mmCIF file with all atom_site columns, C-alpha atoms in Angstrom:
data_model
loop_
_atom_site.group_PDB
_atom_site.id
_atom_site.type_symbol
_atom_site.label_atom_id
_atom_site.label_alt_id
_atom_site.label_comp_id
_atom_site.label_asym_id
_atom_site.label_entity_id
_atom_site.label_seq_id
_atom_site.pdbx_PDB_ins_code
_atom_site.Cartn_x
_atom_site.Cartn_y
_atom_site.Cartn_z
_atom_site.occupancy
_atom_site.B_iso_or_equiv
_atom_site.pdbx_formal_charge
_atom_site.auth_seq_id
_atom_site.auth_comp_id
_atom_site.auth_asym_id
_atom_site.auth_atom_id
_atom_site.pdbx_PDB_model_num
ATOM 1   C CA . MET Q 1 1   ? 0.000   0.000  0.000   1.00 39.00 ? 1   MET Q CA 1
ATOM 2   C CA . LEU Q 1 2   ? 1.404   3.430  -0.987  1.00 38.00 ? 2   LEU Q CA 1
ATOM 3   C CA . LYS Q 1 3   ? 1.417   6.063  1.746   1.00 41.00 ? 3   LYS Q CA 1
ATOM 4   C CA . LEU Q 1 4   ? 1.828   9.709  0.776   1.00 42.00 ? 4   LEU Q CA 1
ATOM 5   C CA . SER Q 1 5   ? 2.596   12.323 3.373   1.00 46.00 ? 5   SER Q CA 1
ATOM 6   C CA . LEU Q 1 6   ? 1.935   16.037 3.076   1.00 45.00 ? 6   LEU Q CA 1
ATOM 7   C CA . VAL Q 1 7   ? 5.692   16.484 2.813   1.00 45.00 ? 7   VAL Q CA 1
ATOM 8   C CA . SER Q 1 8   ? 6.031   14.200 -0.213  1.00 45.00 ? 8   SER Q CA 1
ATOM 9   C CA . LEU Q 1 9   ? 2.987   15.786 -1.863  1.00 43.00 ? 9   LEU Q CA 1
ATOM 10  C CA . ALA Q 1 10  ? 4.307   19.310 -1.255  1.00 48.00 ? 10  ALA Q CA 1
ATOM 11  C CA . ALA Q 1 11  ? 7.701   18.339 -2.649  1.00 45.00 ? 11  ALA Q CA 1
ATOM 12  C CA . ALA Q 1 12  ? 6.054   16.778 -5.695  1.00 41.00 ? 12  ALA Q CA 1
ATOM 13  C CA . PHE Q 1 13  ? 3.914   19.856 -6.327  1.00 41.00 ? 13  PHE Q CA 1
ATOM 14  C CA . ALA Q 1 14  ? 6.928   22.131 -5.835  1.00 43.00 ? 14  ALA Q CA 1
ATOM 15  C CA . ALA Q 1 15  ? 8.912   20.068 -8.327  1.00 39.00 ? 15  ALA Q CA 1
ATOM 16  C CA . ILE Q 1 16  ? 6.282   20.523 -11.027 1.00 34.00 ? 16  ILE Q CA 1
ATOM 17  C CA . GLY Q 1 17  ? 5.552   24.158 -10.115 1.00 39.00 ? 17  GLY Q CA 1
ATOM 18  C CA . LEU Q 1 18  ? 2.018   23.868 -8.772  1.00 37.00 ? 18  LEU Q CA 1
ATOM 19  C CA . ALA Q 1 19  ? 0.641   25.334 -5.566  1.00 37.00 ? 19  ALA Q CA 1
ATOM 20  C CA . ALA Q 1 20  ? 0.179   22.798 -2.811  1.00 40.00 ? 20  ALA Q CA 1
ATOM 21  C CA . SER Q 1 21  ? -2.041  23.454 0.122   1.00 36.00 ? 21  SER Q CA 1
ATOM 22  C CA . PRO Q 1 22  ? -3.170  21.089 2.841   1.00 35.00 ? 22  PRO Q CA 1
ATOM 23  C CA . ALA Q 1 23  ? -6.775  20.010 3.167   1.00 32.00 ? 23  ALA Q CA 1
ATOM 24  C CA . THR Q 1 24  ? -7.386  22.713 5.767   1.00 31.00 ? 24  THR Q CA 1
ATOM 25  C CA . ALA Q 1 25  ? -6.807  25.329 3.059   1.00 31.00 ? 25  ALA Q CA 1
ATOM 26  C CA . GLN Q 1 26  ? -10.335 24.619 1.861   1.00 30.00 ? 26  GLN Q CA 1
ATOM 27  C CA . GLU Q 1 27  ? -11.546 26.633 4.830   1.00 33.00 ? 27  GLU Q CA 1
ATOM 28  C CA . LYS Q 1 28  ? -11.881 30.014 3.123   1.00 32.00 ? 28  LYS Q CA 1
ATOM 29  C CA . HIS Q 1 29  ? -11.534 33.114 5.242   1.00 34.00 ? 29  HIS Q CA 1
ATOM 30  C CA . GLU Q 1 30  ? -13.773 35.787 3.761   1.00 33.00 ? 30  GLU Q CA 1
ATOM 31  C CA . HIS Q 1 31  ? -13.068 39.465 4.379   1.00 33.00 ? 31  HIS Q CA 1
ATOM 32  C CA . ALA Q 1 32  ? -16.150 40.952 2.768   1.00 30.00 ? 32  ALA Q CA 1
ATOM 33  C CA . VAL Q 1 33  ? -18.119 43.799 4.282   1.00 28.00 ? 33  VAL Q CA 1
ATOM 34  C CA . GLU Q 1 34  ? -21.314 41.759 4.192   1.00 30.00 ? 34  GLU Q CA 1
ATOM 35  C CA . SER Q 1 35  ? -19.741 39.210 6.559   1.00 29.00 ? 35  SER Q CA 1
ATOM 36  C CA . GLY Q 1 36  ? -19.497 41.798 9.328   1.00 32.00 ? 36  GLY Q CA 1
ATOM 37  C CA . HIS Q 1 37  ? -15.922 42.948 8.814   1.00 31.00 ? 37  HIS Q CA 1
ATOM 38  C CA . THR Q 1 38  ? -15.728 46.070 10.994  1.00 33.00 ? 38  THR Q CA 1
ATOM 39  C CA . GLU Q 1 39  ? -12.087 46.876 11.663  1.00 35.00 ? 39  GLU Q CA 1
ATOM 40  C CA . SER Q 1 40  ? -10.430 50.112 10.618  1.00 35.00 ? 40  SER Q CA 1
ATOM 41  C CA . HIS Q 1 41  ? -7.665  50.275 8.014   1.00 36.00 ? 41  HIS Q CA 1
ATOM 42  C CA . ASP Q 1 42  ? -5.088  50.929 10.744  1.00 42.00 ? 42  ASP Q CA 1
ATOM 43  C CA . ASP Q 1 43  ? -6.068  47.766 12.633  1.00 47.00 ? 43  ASP Q CA 1
ATOM 44  C CA . HIS Q 1 44  ? -6.221  45.780 9.401   1.00 49.00 ? 44  HIS Q CA 1
ATOM 45  C CA . SER Q 1 45  ? -2.681  46.762 8.383   1.00 57.00 ? 45  SER Q CA 1
ATOM 46  C CA . HIS Q 1 46  ? -1.350  44.992 11.459  1.00 66.00 ? 46  HIS Q CA 1
ATOM 47  C CA . HIS Q 1 47  ? -2.416  41.567 10.259  1.00 78.00 ? 47  HIS Q CA 1
ATOM 48  C CA . GLU Q 1 48  ? -2.271  41.984 6.485   1.00 92.00 ? 48  GLU Q CA 1
ATOM 49  C CA . ALA Q 1 49  ? 0.511   42.754 4.013   1.00 95.00 ? 49  ALA Q CA 1
ATOM 50  C CA . GLU Q 1 50  ? 0.692   42.834 0.225   1.00 94.00 ? 50  GLU Q CA 1
ATOM 51  C CA . LEU Q 1 51  ? 3.307   42.860 -2.525  1.00 93.00 ? 51  LEU Q CA 1
ATOM 52  C CA . ASP Q 1 52  ? 2.329   43.106 -6.199  1.00 93.00 ? 52  ASP Q CA 1
ATOM 53  C CA . GLY Q 1 53  ? -0.963  41.241 -5.755  1.00 95.00 ? 53  GLY Q CA 1
ATOM 54  C CA . VAL Q 1 54  ? 0.357   38.675 -3.254  1.00 96.00 ? 54  VAL Q CA 1
ATOM 55  C CA . ARG Q 1 55  ? -1.594  39.127 -0.033  1.00 97.00 ? 55  ARG Q CA 1
ATOM 56  C CA . LEU Q 1 56  ? -0.579  37.709 3.349   1.00 97.00 ? 56  LEU Q CA 1
ATOM 57  C CA . LEU Q 1 57  ? -3.201  37.459 6.093   1.00 96.00 ? 57  LEU Q CA 1
ATOM 58  C CA . HIS Q 1 58  ? -3.082  36.659 9.796   1.00 94.00 ? 58  HIS Q CA 1
ATOM 59  C CA . ALA Q 1 59  ? 0.517   35.635 10.444  1.00 97.00 ? 59  ALA Q CA 1
ATOM 60  C CA . TRP Q 1 60  ? 0.647   33.930 13.838  1.00 97.00 ? 60  TRP Q CA 1
ATOM 61  C CA . THR Q 1 61  ? 2.610   31.543 16.007  1.00 97.00 ? 61  THR Q CA 1
ATOM 62  C CA . ARG Q 1 62  ? 2.191   29.850 19.379  1.00 97.00 ? 62  ARG Q CA 1
ATOM 63  C CA . ALA Q 1 63  ? 3.579   30.978 22.718  1.00 96.00 ? 63  ALA Q CA 1
ATOM 64  C CA . THR Q 1 64  ? 6.740   29.035 23.604  1.00 96.00 ? 64  THR Q CA 1
ATOM 65  C CA . ASN Q 1 65  ? 9.865   29.063 25.718  1.00 96.00 ? 65  ASN Q CA 1
ATOM 66  C CA . ALA Q 1 66  ? 11.594  26.648 23.308  1.00 95.00 ? 66  ALA Q CA 1
ATOM 67  C CA . LYS Q 1 67  ? 14.253  27.590 20.743  1.00 97.00 ? 67  LYS Q CA 1
ATOM 68  C CA . THR Q 1 68  ? 11.895  26.741 17.846  1.00 97.00 ? 68  THR Q CA 1
ATOM 69  C CA . ALA Q 1 69  ? 8.495   28.053 16.753  1.00 97.00 ? 69  ALA Q CA 1
ATOM 70  C CA . LEU Q 1 70  ? 6.252   27.617 13.723  1.00 97.00 ? 70  LEU Q CA 1
ATOM 71  C CA . VAL Q 1 71  ? 4.710   30.570 11.888  1.00 98.00 ? 71  VAL Q CA 1
ATOM 72  C CA . PHE Q 1 72  ? 1.427   30.174 10.044  1.00 97.00 ? 72  PHE Q CA 1
ATOM 73  C CA . VAL Q 1 73  ? -0.114  32.541 7.476   1.00 97.00 ? 73  VAL Q CA 1
ATOM 74  C CA . ASP Q 1 74  ? -2.637  32.591 4.634   1.00 97.00 ? 74  ASP Q CA 1
ATOM 75  C CA . ILE Q 1 75  ? -1.143  33.515 1.252   1.00 97.00 ? 75  ILE Q CA 1
ATOM 76  C CA . GLN Q 1 76  ? -3.394  34.645 -1.603  1.00 97.00 ? 76  GLN Q CA 1
ATOM 77  C CA . ASN Q 1 77  ? -1.841  35.249 -5.010  1.00 97.00 ? 77  ASN Q CA 1
ATOM 78  C CA . LYS Q 1 78  ? -4.200  37.630 -6.766  1.00 96.00 ? 78  LYS Q CA 1
ATOM 79  C CA . SER Q 1 79  ? -1.580  38.487 -9.393  1.00 95.00 ? 79  SER Q CA 1
ATOM 80  C CA . GLU Q 1 80  ? -1.428  37.084 -12.914 1.00 95.00 ? 80  GLU Q CA 1
ATOM 81  C CA . LYS Q 1 81  ? 1.852   35.232 -12.397 1.00 95.00 ? 81  LYS Q CA 1
ATOM 82  C CA . LYS Q 1 82  ? 3.148   32.432 -10.207 1.00 97.00 ? 82  LYS Q CA 1
ATOM 83  C CA . VAL Q 1 83  ? 5.209   33.486 -7.181  1.00 97.00 ? 83  VAL Q CA 1
ATOM 84  C CA . VAL Q 1 84  ? 7.451   31.332 -5.038  1.00 97.00 ? 84  VAL Q CA 1
ATOM 85  C CA . LEU Q 1 85  ? 7.668   31.454 -1.222  1.00 97.00 ? 85  LEU Q CA 1
ATOM 86  C CA . GLU Q 1 86  ? 11.368  31.059 -0.462  1.00 95.00 ? 86  GLU Q CA 1
ATOM 87  C CA . GLY Q 1 87  ? 11.444  31.485 3.325   1.00 95.00 ? 87  GLY Q CA 1
ATOM 88  C CA . GLY Q 1 88  ? 11.796  34.400 5.668   1.00 96.00 ? 88  GLY Q CA 1
ATOM 89  C CA . GLU Q 1 89  ? 13.830  36.312 8.190   1.00 97.00 ? 89  GLU Q CA 1
ATOM 90  C CA . THR Q 1 90  ? 13.275  37.829 11.620  1.00 98.00 ? 90  THR Q CA 1
ATOM 91  C CA . GLU Q 1 91  ? 15.517  39.424 14.224  1.00 97.00 ? 91  GLU Q CA 1
ATOM 92  C CA . ILE Q 1 92  ? 14.293  37.001 16.905  1.00 98.00 ? 92  ILE Q CA 1
ATOM 93  C CA . ALA Q 1 93  ? 15.525  33.789 15.190  1.00 98.00 ? 93  ALA Q CA 1
ATOM 94  C CA . LYS Q 1 94  ? 18.740  32.594 13.596  1.00 98.00 ? 94  LYS Q CA 1
ATOM 95  C CA . THR Q 1 95  ? 16.986  30.919 10.645  1.00 97.00 ? 95  THR Q CA 1
ATOM 96  C CA . VAL Q 1 96  ? 13.555  30.723 9.009   1.00 97.00 ? 96  VAL Q CA 1
ATOM 97  C CA . GLU Q 1 97  ? 12.763  27.800 6.705   1.00 96.00 ? 97  GLU Q CA 1
ATOM 98  C CA . LEU Q 1 98  ? 9.737   26.301 4.996   1.00 97.00 ? 98  LEU Q CA 1
ATOM 99  C CA . VAL Q 1 99  ? 8.695   22.982 6.565   1.00 97.00 ? 99  VAL Q CA 1
ATOM 100 C CA . GLY Q 1 100 ? 5.969   20.380 6.143   1.00 95.00 ? 100 GLY Q CA 1
ATOM 101 C CA . PHE Q 1 101 ? 4.262   18.173 8.729   1.00 94.00 ? 101 PHE Q CA 1
ATOM 102 C CA . GLN Q 1 102 ? 4.570   14.403 8.689   1.00 93.00 ? 102 GLN Q CA 1
ATOM 103 C CA . LEU Q 1 103 ? 4.187   11.532 11.112  1.00 90.00 ? 103 LEU Q CA 1
ATOM 104 C CA . LYS Q 1 104 ? 7.506   9.796  11.736  1.00 90.00 ? 104 LYS Q CA 1
ATOM 105 C CA . ASP Q 1 105 ? 7.186   6.550  13.689  1.00 91.00 ? 105 ASP Q CA 1
ATOM 106 C CA . GLY Q 1 106 ? 3.793   7.798  14.873  1.00 90.00 ? 106 GLY Q CA 1
ATOM 107 C CA . GLU Q 1 107 ? 5.218   11.073 16.195  1.00 90.00 ? 107 GLU Q CA 1
ATOM 108 C CA . PRO Q 1 108 ? 4.612   14.525 14.680  1.00 87.00 ? 108 PRO Q CA 1
ATOM 109 C CA . ASP Q 1 109 ? 7.613   15.897 12.809  1.00 89.00 ? 109 ASP Q CA 1
ATOM 110 C CA . TYR Q 1 110 ? 8.320   18.869 10.538  1.00 93.00 ? 110 TYR Q CA 1
ATOM 111 C CA . VAL Q 1 111 ? 10.864  18.457 7.738   1.00 95.00 ? 111 VAL Q CA 1
ATOM 112 C CA . ALA Q 1 112 ? 12.485  21.089 5.531   1.00 95.00 ? 112 ALA Q CA 1
ATOM 113 C CA . LEU Q 1 113 ? 10.837  21.600 2.141   1.00 94.00 ? 113 LEU Q CA 1
ATOM 114 C CA . PRO Q 1 114 ? 11.956  23.235 -1.088  1.00 90.00 ? 114 PRO Q CA 1
ATOM 115 C CA . LYS Q 1 115 ? 10.526  26.588 -2.104  1.00 94.00 ? 115 LYS Q CA 1
ATOM 116 C CA . MET Q 1 116 ? 6.726   26.671 -2.390  1.00 95.00 ? 116 MET Q CA 1
ATOM 117 C CA . PRO Q 1 117 ? 5.103   28.015 -5.568  1.00 96.00 ? 117 PRO Q CA 1
ATOM 118 C CA . VAL Q 1 118 ? 1.759   29.800 -5.367  1.00 97.00 ? 118 VAL Q CA 1
ATOM 119 C CA . THR Q 1 119 ? 0.000   29.797 -8.731  1.00 97.00 ? 119 THR Q CA 1
ATOM 120 C CA . ALA Q 1 120 ? -1.598  32.911 -10.203 1.00 97.00 ? 120 ALA Q CA 1
ATOM 121 C CA . GLY Q 1 121 ? -5.014  33.227 -8.568  1.00 96.00 ? 121 GLY Q CA 1
ATOM 122 C CA . GLY Q 1 122 ? -4.097  30.492 -6.064  1.00 97.00 ? 122 GLY Q CA 1
ATOM 123 C CA . GLU Q 1 123 ? -3.839  30.235 -2.305  1.00 97.00 ? 123 GLU Q CA 1
ATOM 124 C CA . VAL Q 1 124 ? -1.591  28.438 0.149   1.00 96.00 ? 124 VAL Q CA 1
ATOM 125 C CA . LYS Q 1 125 ? -2.410  28.204 3.820   1.00 96.00 ? 125 LYS Q CA 1
ATOM 126 C CA . LEU Q 1 126 ? 0.412   27.595 6.272   1.00 97.00 ? 126 LEU Q CA 1
ATOM 127 C CA . SER Q 1 127 ? -1.326  25.971 9.244   1.00 95.00 ? 127 SER Q CA 1
ATOM 128 C CA . PRO Q 1 128 ? -0.734  23.519 12.105  1.00 94.00 ? 128 PRO Q CA 1
ATOM 129 C CA . ASN Q 1 129 ? -0.236  19.942 10.909  1.00 92.00 ? 129 ASN Q CA 1
ATOM 130 C CA . GLY Q 1 130 ? 0.473   21.262 7.400   1.00 94.00 ? 130 GLY Q CA 1
ATOM 131 C CA . LEU Q 1 131 ? 2.960   23.706 5.950   1.00 96.00 ? 131 LEU Q CA 1
ATOM 132 C CA . ALA Q 1 132 ? 4.731   26.286 8.142   1.00 97.00 ? 132 ALA Q CA 1
ATOM 133 C CA . LEU Q 1 133 ? 7.757   28.525 8.414   1.00 98.00 ? 133 LEU Q CA 1
ATOM 134 C CA . ARG Q 1 134 ? 9.987   27.235 11.208  1.00 98.00 ? 134 ARG Q CA 1
ATOM 135 C CA . LEU Q 1 135 ? 11.917  29.738 13.313  1.00 98.00 ? 135 LEU Q CA 1
ATOM 136 C CA . ASP Q 1 136 ? 15.067  28.096 14.687  1.00 97.00 ? 136 ASP Q CA 1
ATOM 137 C CA . GLY Q 1 137 ? 17.366  29.585 17.296  1.00 98.00 ? 137 GLY Q CA 1
ATOM 138 C CA . LEU Q 1 138 ? 14.819  31.877 18.939  1.00 98.00 ? 138 LEU Q CA 1
ATOM 139 C CA . THR Q 1 139 ? 16.525  34.617 20.938  1.00 97.00 ? 139 THR Q CA 1
ATOM 140 C CA . ARG Q 1 140 ? 13.595  35.161 23.316  1.00 97.00 ? 140 ARG Q CA 1
ATOM 141 C CA . GLN Q 1 141 ? 10.488  33.496 24.692  1.00 97.00 ? 141 GLN Q CA 1
ATOM 142 C CA . LEU Q 1 142 ? 7.212   34.124 22.904  1.00 98.00 ? 142 LEU Q CA 1
ATOM 143 C CA . HIS Q 1 143 ? 4.325   35.067 25.203  1.00 97.00 ? 143 HIS Q CA 1
ATOM 144 C CA . GLN Q 1 144 ? 0.652   35.089 24.263  1.00 96.00 ? 144 GLN Q CA 1
ATOM 145 C CA . GLY Q 1 145 ? -0.287  38.610 23.178  1.00 95.00 ? 145 GLY Q CA 1
ATOM 146 C CA . ASP Q 1 146 ? 3.226   39.464 21.942  1.00 95.00 ? 146 ASP Q CA 1
ATOM 147 C CA . GLU Q 1 147 ? 3.999   40.258 18.345  1.00 96.00 ? 147 GLU Q CA 1
ATOM 148 C CA . PHE Q 1 148 ? 7.161   40.565 16.304  1.00 97.00 ? 148 PHE Q CA 1
ATOM 149 C CA . GLN Q 1 149 ? 8.056   41.649 12.813  1.00 97.00 ? 149 GLN Q CA 1
ATOM 150 C CA . MET Q 1 150 ? 9.014   39.099 10.184  1.00 97.00 ? 150 MET Q CA 1
ATOM 151 C CA . GLU Q 1 151 ? 10.053  39.299 6.558   1.00 97.00 ? 151 GLU Q CA 1
ATOM 152 C CA . PHE Q 1 152 ? 8.462   36.786 4.186   1.00 97.00 ? 152 PHE Q CA 1
ATOM 153 C CA . ARG Q 1 153 ? 10.698  36.160 1.157   1.00 96.00 ? 153 ARG Q CA 1
ATOM 154 C CA . PHE Q 1 154 ? 9.239   35.513 -2.283  1.00 97.00 ? 154 PHE Q CA 1
ATOM 155 C CA . ASP Q 1 155 ? 11.025  35.360 -5.617  1.00 96.00 ? 155 ASP Q CA 1
ATOM 156 C CA . ALA Q 1 156 ? 9.151   38.588 -6.497  1.00 91.00 ? 156 ALA Q CA 1
ATOM 157 C CA . GLY Q 1 157 ? 10.352  40.447 -3.378  1.00 95.00 ? 157 GLY Q CA 1
ATOM 158 C CA . HIS Q 1 158 ? 10.101  40.639 0.390   1.00 95.00 ? 158 HIS Q CA 1
ATOM 159 C CA . VAL Q 1 159 ? 7.034   41.393 2.524   1.00 95.00 ? 159 VAL Q CA 1
ATOM 160 C CA . ASP Q 1 160 ? 7.318   42.656 6.115   1.00 96.00 ? 160 ASP Q CA 1
ATOM 161 C CA . MET Q 1 161 ? 4.497   41.746 8.460   1.00 96.00 ? 161 MET Q CA 1
ATOM 162 C CA . PHE Q 1 162 ? 3.730   41.478 12.171  1.00 96.00 ? 162 PHE Q CA 1
ATOM 163 C CA . VAL Q 1 163 ? 3.309   37.963 13.576  1.00 97.00 ? 163 VAL Q CA 1
ATOM 164 C CA . GLN Q 1 164 ? 0.835   37.609 16.465  1.00 96.00 ? 164 GLN Q CA 1
ATOM 165 C CA . VAL Q 1 165 ? 1.623   35.209 19.321  1.00 96.00 ? 165 VAL Q CA 1
ATOM 166 C CA . GLU Q 1 166 ? -1.353  33.045 20.269  1.00 96.00 ? 166 GLU Q CA 1
ATOM 167 C CA . ALA Q 1 167 ? -1.822  30.613 23.179  1.00 92.00 ? 167 ALA Q CA 1
ATOM 168 C CA . GLU Q 1 168 ? 0.636   27.738 23.521  1.00 85.00 ? 168 GLU Q CA 1
ATOM 169 C CA . GLY Q 1 169 ? -1.718  25.096 22.133  1.00 70.00 ? 169 GLY Q CA 1
ATOM 170 C CA . ALA Q 1 170 ? -3.585  27.282 19.615  1.00 62.00 ? 170 ALA Q CA 1
ATOM 171 C CA . MET Q 1 171 ? -4.700  25.671 16.372  1.00 70.00 ? 171 MET Q CA 1
ATOM 172 C CA . HIS Q 1 172 ? -5.761  28.904 14.594  1.00 62.00 ? 172 HIS Q CA 1
ATOM 173 C CA . HIS Q 1 173 ? -5.460  32.682 14.637  1.00 62.00 ? 173 HIS Q CA 1
ATOM 174 C CA . SER Q 1 174 ? -7.726  34.107 17.341  1.00 65.00 ? 174 SER Q CA 1
ATOM 175 C CA . HIS Q 1 175 ? -8.641  37.411 15.641  1.00 51.00 ? 175 HIS Q CA 1
ATOM 176 C CA . VAL Q 1 176 ? -8.008  39.268 18.912  1.00 48.00 ? 176 VAL Q CA 1
ATOM 177 C CA . GLY Q 1 177 ? -8.286  43.006 18.303  1.00 47.00 ? 177 GLY Q CA 1
ATOM 178 C CA . HIS Q 1 178 ? -10.379 42.725 15.146  1.00 42.00 ? 178 HIS Q CA 1
ATOM 179 C CA . THR Q 1 179 ? -13.628 41.139 14.047  1.00 42.00 ? 179 THR Q CA 1
ATOM 180 C CA . HIS Q 1 180 ? -14.826 39.421 10.885  1.00 38.00 ? 180 HIS Q CA 1
#
């Protein structure tokens, strides 16, 4: 019986230049006025960034006192060309790399992945038990309610954005400070 992990699927999609997103990416996050979106532009700019039609929404991580953390974000490519997520950078970690979740001997594990393409008009959701950006060599603890700035690197350029720190066991962005 052939077993495919998210990691092998992501690597396969990356190799052929298609956007890969885990099953949880089917959960669309709508930001339309009719859905009750009531935050001001100033509040919105804190959890959204854009570069040439590539929109990043709700970057977040979990509180931790470890030397490693995972960053999650929704990426929407509204441009007419494919872009490639190459990694990132932040002052609070030595390295930032793209990783994918897999079970190794029944235990959760994240392994390094190649660059991740996002097709024109496509989306990729970095989320727990899926794709993420791993921060290694954290220089400080991350406490719930904190935030820090991070640069997301794409082949088309770099996007700076604030990353919100959620509860230690969080499985999604809490939307604290804004409503949808």
